PDB file of N, CA and C in Angstrom:
ATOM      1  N   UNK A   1       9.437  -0.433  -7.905  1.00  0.00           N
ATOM      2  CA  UNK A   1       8.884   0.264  -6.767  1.00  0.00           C
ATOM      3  C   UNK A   1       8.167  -0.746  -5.880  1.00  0.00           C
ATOM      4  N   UNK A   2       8.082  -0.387  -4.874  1.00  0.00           N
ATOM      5  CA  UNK A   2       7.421  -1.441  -3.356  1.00  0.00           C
ATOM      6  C   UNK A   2       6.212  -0.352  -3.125  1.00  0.00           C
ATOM      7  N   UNK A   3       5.195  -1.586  -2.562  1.00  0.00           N
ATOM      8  CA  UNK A   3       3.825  -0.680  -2.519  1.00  0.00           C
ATOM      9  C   UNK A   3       3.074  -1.970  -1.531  1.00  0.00           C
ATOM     10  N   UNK A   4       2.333  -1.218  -1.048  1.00  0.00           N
ATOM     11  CA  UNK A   4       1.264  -2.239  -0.282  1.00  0.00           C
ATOM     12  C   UNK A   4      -0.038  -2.324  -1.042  1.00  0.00           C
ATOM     13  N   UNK A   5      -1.196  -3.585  -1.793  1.00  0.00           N
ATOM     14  CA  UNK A   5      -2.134  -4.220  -2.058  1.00  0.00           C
ATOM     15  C   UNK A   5      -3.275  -3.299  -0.921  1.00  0.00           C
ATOM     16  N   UNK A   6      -3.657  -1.903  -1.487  1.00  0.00           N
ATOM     17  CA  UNK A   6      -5.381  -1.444  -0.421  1.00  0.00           C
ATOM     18  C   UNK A   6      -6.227  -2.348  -0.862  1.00  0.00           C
ATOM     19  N   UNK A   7      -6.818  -2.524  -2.092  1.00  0.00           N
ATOM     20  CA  UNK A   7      -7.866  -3.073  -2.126  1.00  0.00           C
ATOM     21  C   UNK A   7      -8.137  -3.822  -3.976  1.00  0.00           C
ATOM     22  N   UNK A   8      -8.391  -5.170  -3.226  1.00  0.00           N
ATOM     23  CA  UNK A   8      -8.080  -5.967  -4.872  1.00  0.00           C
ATOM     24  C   UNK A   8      -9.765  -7.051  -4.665  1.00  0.00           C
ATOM     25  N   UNK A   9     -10.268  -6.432  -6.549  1.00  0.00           N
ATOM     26  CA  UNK A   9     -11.711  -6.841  -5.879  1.00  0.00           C
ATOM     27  C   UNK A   9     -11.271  -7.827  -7.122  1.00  0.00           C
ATOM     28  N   UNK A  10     -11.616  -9.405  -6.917  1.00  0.00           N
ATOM     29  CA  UNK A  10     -11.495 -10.780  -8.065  1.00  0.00           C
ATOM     30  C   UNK A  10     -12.631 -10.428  -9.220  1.00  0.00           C
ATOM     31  N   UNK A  11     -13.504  -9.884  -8.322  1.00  0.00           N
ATOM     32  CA  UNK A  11     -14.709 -10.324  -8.886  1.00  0.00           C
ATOM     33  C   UNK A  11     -15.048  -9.603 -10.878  1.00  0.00           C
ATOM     34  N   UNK A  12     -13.974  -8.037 -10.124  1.00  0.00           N
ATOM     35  CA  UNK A  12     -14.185  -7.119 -11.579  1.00  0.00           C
ATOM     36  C   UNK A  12     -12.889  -6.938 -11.902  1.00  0.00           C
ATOM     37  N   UNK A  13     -11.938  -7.851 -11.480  1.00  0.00           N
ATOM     38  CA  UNK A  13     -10.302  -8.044 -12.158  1.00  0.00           C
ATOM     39  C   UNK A  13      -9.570  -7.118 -11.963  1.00  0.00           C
ATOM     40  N   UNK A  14      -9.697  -5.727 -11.107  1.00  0.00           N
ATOM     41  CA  UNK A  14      -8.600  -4.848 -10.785  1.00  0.00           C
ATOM     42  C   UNK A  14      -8.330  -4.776  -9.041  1.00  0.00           C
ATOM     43  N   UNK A  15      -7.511  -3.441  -9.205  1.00  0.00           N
ATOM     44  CA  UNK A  15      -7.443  -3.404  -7.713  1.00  0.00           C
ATOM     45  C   UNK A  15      -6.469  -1.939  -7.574  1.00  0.00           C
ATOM     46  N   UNK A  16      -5.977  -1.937  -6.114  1.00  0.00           N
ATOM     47  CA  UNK A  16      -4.750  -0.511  -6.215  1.00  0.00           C
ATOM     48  C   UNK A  16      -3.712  -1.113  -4.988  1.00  0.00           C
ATOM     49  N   UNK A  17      -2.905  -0.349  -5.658  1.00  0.00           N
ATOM     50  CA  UNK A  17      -1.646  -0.105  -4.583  1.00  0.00           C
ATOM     51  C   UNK A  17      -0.920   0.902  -4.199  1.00  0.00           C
ATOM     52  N   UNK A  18      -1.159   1.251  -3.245  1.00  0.00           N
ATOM     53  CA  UNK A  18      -0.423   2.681  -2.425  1.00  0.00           C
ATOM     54  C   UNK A  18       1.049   2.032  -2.609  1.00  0.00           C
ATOM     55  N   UNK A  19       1.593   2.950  -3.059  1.00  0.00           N
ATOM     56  CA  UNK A  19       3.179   3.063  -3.655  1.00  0.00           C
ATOM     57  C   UNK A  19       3.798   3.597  -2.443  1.00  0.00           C
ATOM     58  N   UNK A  20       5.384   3.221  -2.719  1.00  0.00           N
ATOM     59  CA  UNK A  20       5.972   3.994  -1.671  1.00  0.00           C
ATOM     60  C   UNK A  20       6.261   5.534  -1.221  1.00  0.00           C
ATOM     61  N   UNK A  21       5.979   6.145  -3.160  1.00  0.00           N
ATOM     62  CA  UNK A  21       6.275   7.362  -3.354  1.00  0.00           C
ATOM     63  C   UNK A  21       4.715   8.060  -3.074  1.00  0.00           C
ATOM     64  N   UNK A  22       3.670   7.333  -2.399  1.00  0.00           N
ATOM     65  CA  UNK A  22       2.688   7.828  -1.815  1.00  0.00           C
ATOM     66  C   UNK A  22       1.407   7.598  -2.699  1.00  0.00           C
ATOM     67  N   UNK A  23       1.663   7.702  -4.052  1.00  0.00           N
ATOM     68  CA  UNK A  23       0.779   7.713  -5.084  1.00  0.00           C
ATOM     69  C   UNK A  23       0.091   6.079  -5.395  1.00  0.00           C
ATOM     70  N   UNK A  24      -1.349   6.360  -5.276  1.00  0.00           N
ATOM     71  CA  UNK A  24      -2.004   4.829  -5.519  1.00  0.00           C
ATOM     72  C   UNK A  24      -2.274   4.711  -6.781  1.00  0.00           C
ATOM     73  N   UNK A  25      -1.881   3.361  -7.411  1.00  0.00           N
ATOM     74  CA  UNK A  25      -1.420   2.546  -8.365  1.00  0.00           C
ATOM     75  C   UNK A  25      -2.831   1.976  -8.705  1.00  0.00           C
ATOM     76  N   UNK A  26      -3.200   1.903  -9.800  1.00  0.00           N
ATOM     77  CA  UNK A  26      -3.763   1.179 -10.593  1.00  0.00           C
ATOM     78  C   UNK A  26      -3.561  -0.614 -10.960  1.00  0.00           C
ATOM     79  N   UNK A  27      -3.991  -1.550 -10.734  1.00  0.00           N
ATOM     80  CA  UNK A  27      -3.587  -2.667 -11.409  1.00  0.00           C
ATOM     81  C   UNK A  27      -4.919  -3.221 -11.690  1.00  0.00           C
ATOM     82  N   UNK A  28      -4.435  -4.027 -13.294  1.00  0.00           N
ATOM     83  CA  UNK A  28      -5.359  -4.975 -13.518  1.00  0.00           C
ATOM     84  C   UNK A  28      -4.994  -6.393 -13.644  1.00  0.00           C
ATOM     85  N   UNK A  29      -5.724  -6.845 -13.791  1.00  0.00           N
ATOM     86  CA  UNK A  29      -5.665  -8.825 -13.713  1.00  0.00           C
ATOM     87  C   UNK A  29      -4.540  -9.095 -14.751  1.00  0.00           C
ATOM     88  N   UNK A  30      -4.607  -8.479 -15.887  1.00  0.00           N
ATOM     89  CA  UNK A  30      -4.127  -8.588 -17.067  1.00  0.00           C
ATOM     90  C   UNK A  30      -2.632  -8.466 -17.027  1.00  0.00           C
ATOM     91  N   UNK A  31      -2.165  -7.792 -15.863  1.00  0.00           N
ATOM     92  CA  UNK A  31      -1.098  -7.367 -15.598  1.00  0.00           C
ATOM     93  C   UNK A  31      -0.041  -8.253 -14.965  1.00  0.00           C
ATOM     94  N   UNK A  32      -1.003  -8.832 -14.608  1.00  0.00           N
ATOM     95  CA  UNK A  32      -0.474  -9.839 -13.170  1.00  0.00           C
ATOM     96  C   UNK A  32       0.270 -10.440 -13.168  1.00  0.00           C
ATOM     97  N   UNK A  33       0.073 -11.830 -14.640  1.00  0.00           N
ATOM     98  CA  UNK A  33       1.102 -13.002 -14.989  1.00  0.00           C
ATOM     99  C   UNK A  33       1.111 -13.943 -13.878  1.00  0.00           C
ATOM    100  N   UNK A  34       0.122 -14.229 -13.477  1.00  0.00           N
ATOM    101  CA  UNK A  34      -0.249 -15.918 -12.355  1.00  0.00           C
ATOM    102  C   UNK A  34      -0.345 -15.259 -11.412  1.00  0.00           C
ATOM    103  N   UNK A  35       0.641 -14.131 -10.776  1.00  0.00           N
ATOM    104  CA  UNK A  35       0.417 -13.454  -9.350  1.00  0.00           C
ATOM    105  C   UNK A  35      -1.692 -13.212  -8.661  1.00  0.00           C
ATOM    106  N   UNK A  36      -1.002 -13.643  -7.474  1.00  0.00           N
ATOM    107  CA  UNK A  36      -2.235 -13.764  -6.993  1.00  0.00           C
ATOM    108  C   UNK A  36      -2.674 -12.908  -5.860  1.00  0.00           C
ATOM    109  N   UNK A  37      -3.361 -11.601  -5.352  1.00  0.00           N
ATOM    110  CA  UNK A  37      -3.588 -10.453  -4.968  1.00  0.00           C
ATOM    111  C   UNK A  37      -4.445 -10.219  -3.918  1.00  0.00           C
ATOM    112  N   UNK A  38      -4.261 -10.201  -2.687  1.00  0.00           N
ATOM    113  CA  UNK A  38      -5.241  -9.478  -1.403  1.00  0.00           C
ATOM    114  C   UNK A  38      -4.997  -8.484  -0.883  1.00  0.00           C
ATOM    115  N   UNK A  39      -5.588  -7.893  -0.191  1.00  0.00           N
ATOM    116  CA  UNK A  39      -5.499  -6.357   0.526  1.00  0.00           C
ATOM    117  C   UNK A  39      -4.505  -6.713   1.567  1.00  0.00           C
ATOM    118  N   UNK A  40      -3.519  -5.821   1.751  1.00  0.00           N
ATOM    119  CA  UNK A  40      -2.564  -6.232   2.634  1.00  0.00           C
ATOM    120  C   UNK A  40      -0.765  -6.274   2.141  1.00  0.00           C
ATOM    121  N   UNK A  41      -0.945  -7.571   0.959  1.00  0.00           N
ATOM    122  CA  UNK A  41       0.397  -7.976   0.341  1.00  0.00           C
ATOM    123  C   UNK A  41       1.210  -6.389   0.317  1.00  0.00           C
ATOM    124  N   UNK A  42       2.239  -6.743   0.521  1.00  0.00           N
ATOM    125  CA  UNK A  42       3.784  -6.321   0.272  1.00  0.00           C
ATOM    126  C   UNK A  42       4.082  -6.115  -1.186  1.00  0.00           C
ATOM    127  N   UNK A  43       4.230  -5.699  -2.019  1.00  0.00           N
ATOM    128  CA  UNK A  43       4.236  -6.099  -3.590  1.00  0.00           C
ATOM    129  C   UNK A  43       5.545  -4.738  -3.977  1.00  0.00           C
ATOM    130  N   UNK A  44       6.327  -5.572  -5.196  1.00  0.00           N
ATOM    131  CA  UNK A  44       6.837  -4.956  -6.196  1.00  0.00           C
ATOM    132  C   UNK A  44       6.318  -5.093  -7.414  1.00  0.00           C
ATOM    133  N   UNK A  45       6.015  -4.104  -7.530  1.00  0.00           N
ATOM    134  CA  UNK A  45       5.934  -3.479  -9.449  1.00  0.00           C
ATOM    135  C   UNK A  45       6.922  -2.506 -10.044  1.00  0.00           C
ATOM    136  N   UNK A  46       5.964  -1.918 -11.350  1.00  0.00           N
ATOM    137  CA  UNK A  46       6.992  -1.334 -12.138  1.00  0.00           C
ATOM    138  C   UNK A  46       5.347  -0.867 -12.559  1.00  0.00           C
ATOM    139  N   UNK A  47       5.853   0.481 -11.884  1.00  0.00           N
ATOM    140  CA  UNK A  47       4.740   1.592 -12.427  1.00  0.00           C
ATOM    141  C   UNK A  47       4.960   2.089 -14.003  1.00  0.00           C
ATOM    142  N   UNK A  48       3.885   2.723 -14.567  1.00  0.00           N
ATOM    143  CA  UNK A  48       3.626   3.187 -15.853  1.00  0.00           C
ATOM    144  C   UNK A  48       2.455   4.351 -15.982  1.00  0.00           C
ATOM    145  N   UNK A  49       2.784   4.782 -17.566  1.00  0.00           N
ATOM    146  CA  UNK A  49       2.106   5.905 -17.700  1.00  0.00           C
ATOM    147  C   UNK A  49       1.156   5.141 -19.096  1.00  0.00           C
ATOM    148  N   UNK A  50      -0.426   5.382 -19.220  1.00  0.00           N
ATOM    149  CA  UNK A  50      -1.171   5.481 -20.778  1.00  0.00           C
ATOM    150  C   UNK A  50      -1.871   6.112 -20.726  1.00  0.00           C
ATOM    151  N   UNK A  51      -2.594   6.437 -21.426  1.00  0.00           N
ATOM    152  CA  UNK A  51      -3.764   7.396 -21.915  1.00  0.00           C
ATOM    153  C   UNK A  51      -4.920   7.762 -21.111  1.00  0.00           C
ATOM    154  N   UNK A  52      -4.762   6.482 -20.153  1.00  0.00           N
ATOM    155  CA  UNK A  52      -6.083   7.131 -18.945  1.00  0.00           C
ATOM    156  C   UNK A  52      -5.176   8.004 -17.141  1.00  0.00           C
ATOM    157  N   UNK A  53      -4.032   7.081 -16.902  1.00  0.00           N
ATOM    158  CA  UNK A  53      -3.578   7.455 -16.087  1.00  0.00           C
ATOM    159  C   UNK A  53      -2.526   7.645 -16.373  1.00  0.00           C
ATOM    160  N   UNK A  54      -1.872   8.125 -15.074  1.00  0.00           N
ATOM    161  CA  UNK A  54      -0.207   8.367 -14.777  1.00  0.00           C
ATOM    162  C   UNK A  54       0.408   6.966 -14.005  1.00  0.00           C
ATOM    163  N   UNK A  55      -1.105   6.558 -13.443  1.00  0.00           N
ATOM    164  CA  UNK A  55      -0.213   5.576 -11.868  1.00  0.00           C
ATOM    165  C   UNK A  55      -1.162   4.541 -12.197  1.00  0.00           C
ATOM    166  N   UNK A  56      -0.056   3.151 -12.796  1.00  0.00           N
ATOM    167  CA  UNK A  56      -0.426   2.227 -13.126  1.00  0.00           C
ATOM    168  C   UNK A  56       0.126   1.097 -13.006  1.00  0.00           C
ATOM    169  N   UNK A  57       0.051  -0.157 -12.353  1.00  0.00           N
ATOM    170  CA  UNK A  57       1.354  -1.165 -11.904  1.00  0.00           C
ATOM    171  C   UNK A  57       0.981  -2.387 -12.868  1.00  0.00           C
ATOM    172  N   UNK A  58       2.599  -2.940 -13.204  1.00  0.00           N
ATOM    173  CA  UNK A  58       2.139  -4.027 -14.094  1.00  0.00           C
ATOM    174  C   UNK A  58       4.212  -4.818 -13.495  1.00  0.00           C
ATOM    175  N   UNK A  59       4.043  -6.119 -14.062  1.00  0.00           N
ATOM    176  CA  UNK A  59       4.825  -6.835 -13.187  1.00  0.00           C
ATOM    177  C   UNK A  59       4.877  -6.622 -11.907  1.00  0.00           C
ATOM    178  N   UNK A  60       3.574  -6.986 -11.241  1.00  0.00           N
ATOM    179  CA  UNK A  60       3.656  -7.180  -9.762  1.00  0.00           C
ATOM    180  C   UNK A  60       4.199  -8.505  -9.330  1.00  0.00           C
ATOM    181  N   UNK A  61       5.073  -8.711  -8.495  1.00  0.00           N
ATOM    182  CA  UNK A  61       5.692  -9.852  -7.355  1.00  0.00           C
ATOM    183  C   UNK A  61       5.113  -9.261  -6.056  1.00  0.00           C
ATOM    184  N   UNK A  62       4.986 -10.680  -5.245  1.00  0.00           N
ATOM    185  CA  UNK A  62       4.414 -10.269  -3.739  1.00  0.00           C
ATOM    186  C   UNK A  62       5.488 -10.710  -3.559  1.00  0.00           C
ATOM    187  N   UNK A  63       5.966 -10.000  -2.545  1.00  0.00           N
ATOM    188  CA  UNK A  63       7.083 -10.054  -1.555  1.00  0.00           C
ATOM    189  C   UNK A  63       6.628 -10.636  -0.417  1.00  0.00           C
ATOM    190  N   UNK A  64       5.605 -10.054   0.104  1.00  0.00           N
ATOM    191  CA  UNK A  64       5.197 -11.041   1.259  1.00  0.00           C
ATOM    192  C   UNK A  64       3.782 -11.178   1.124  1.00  0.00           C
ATOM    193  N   UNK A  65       2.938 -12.474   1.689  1.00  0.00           N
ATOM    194  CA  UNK A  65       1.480 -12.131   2.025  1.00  0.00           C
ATOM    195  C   UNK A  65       1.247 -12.561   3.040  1.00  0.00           C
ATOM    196  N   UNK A  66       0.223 -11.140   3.337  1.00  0.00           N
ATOM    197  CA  UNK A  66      -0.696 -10.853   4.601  1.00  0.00           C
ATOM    198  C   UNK A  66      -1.098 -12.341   5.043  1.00  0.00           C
ATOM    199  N   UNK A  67      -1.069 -13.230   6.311  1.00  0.00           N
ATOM    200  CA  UNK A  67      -1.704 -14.529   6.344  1.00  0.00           C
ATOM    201  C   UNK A  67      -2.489 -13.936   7.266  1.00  0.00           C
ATOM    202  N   UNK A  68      -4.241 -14.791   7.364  1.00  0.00           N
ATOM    203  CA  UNK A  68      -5.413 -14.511   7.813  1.00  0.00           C
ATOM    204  C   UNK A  68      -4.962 -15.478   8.959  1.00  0.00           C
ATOM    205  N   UNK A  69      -5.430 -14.849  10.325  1.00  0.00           N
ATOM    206  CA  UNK A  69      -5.232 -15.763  11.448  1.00  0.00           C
ATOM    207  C   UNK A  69      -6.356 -16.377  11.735  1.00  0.00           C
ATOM    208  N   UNK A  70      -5.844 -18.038  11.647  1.00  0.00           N
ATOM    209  CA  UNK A  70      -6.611 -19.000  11.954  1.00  0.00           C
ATOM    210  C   UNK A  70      -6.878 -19.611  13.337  1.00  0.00           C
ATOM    211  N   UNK A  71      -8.004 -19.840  14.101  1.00  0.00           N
ATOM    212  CA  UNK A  71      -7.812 -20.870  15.419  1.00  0.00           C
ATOM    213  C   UNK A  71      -7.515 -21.981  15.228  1.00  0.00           C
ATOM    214  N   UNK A  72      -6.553 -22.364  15.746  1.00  0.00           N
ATOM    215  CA  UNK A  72      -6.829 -24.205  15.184  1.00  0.00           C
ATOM    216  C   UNK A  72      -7.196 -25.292  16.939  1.00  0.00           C
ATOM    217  N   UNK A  73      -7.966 -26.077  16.516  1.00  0.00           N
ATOM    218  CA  UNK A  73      -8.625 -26.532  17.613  1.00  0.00           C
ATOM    219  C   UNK A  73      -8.120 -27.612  18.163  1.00  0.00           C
ATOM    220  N   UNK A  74      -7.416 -27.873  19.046  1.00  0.00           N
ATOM    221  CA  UNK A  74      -6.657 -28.944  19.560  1.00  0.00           C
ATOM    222  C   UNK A  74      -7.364 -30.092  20.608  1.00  0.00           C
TER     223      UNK A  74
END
């Protein structure tokens, strides 16, 4: 499934992703496997179900990332 990165905090290792099928996703750090996460990214996962939720992403790939626009001073 394809989903867009709302909001990924470093600091306490999770974050979410609004899915395509509308439903926001759960992810944790743990999940990740090196992938590296900001509000914005493009991402594929592979949602799941355990004992606390229904909507949970694990093998996330960024497909694309959001780049922060820089001035550069000439």
């Amino acid at each position: 499934m394809y989903g867009r990165v709302t909001k990924y905090f470093h600091d306490r290792g999770y974050g979410f992703i609004q899915g395509e099928d509308g439903n926001t996703y759960f992810i944790h750090a743990s999940k990740l496997y090196g992938e590296h996460l900001e509000r914005g990214y493009y991402v594929f996962f592979k949602p799941y179900a355990d004992d606390r939720s229904d909507y949970n992403a694990k093998n996330v790939k960024v497909i694309e990332a959001a780049e922060g626009r820089k001035k550069i001073k000439k």
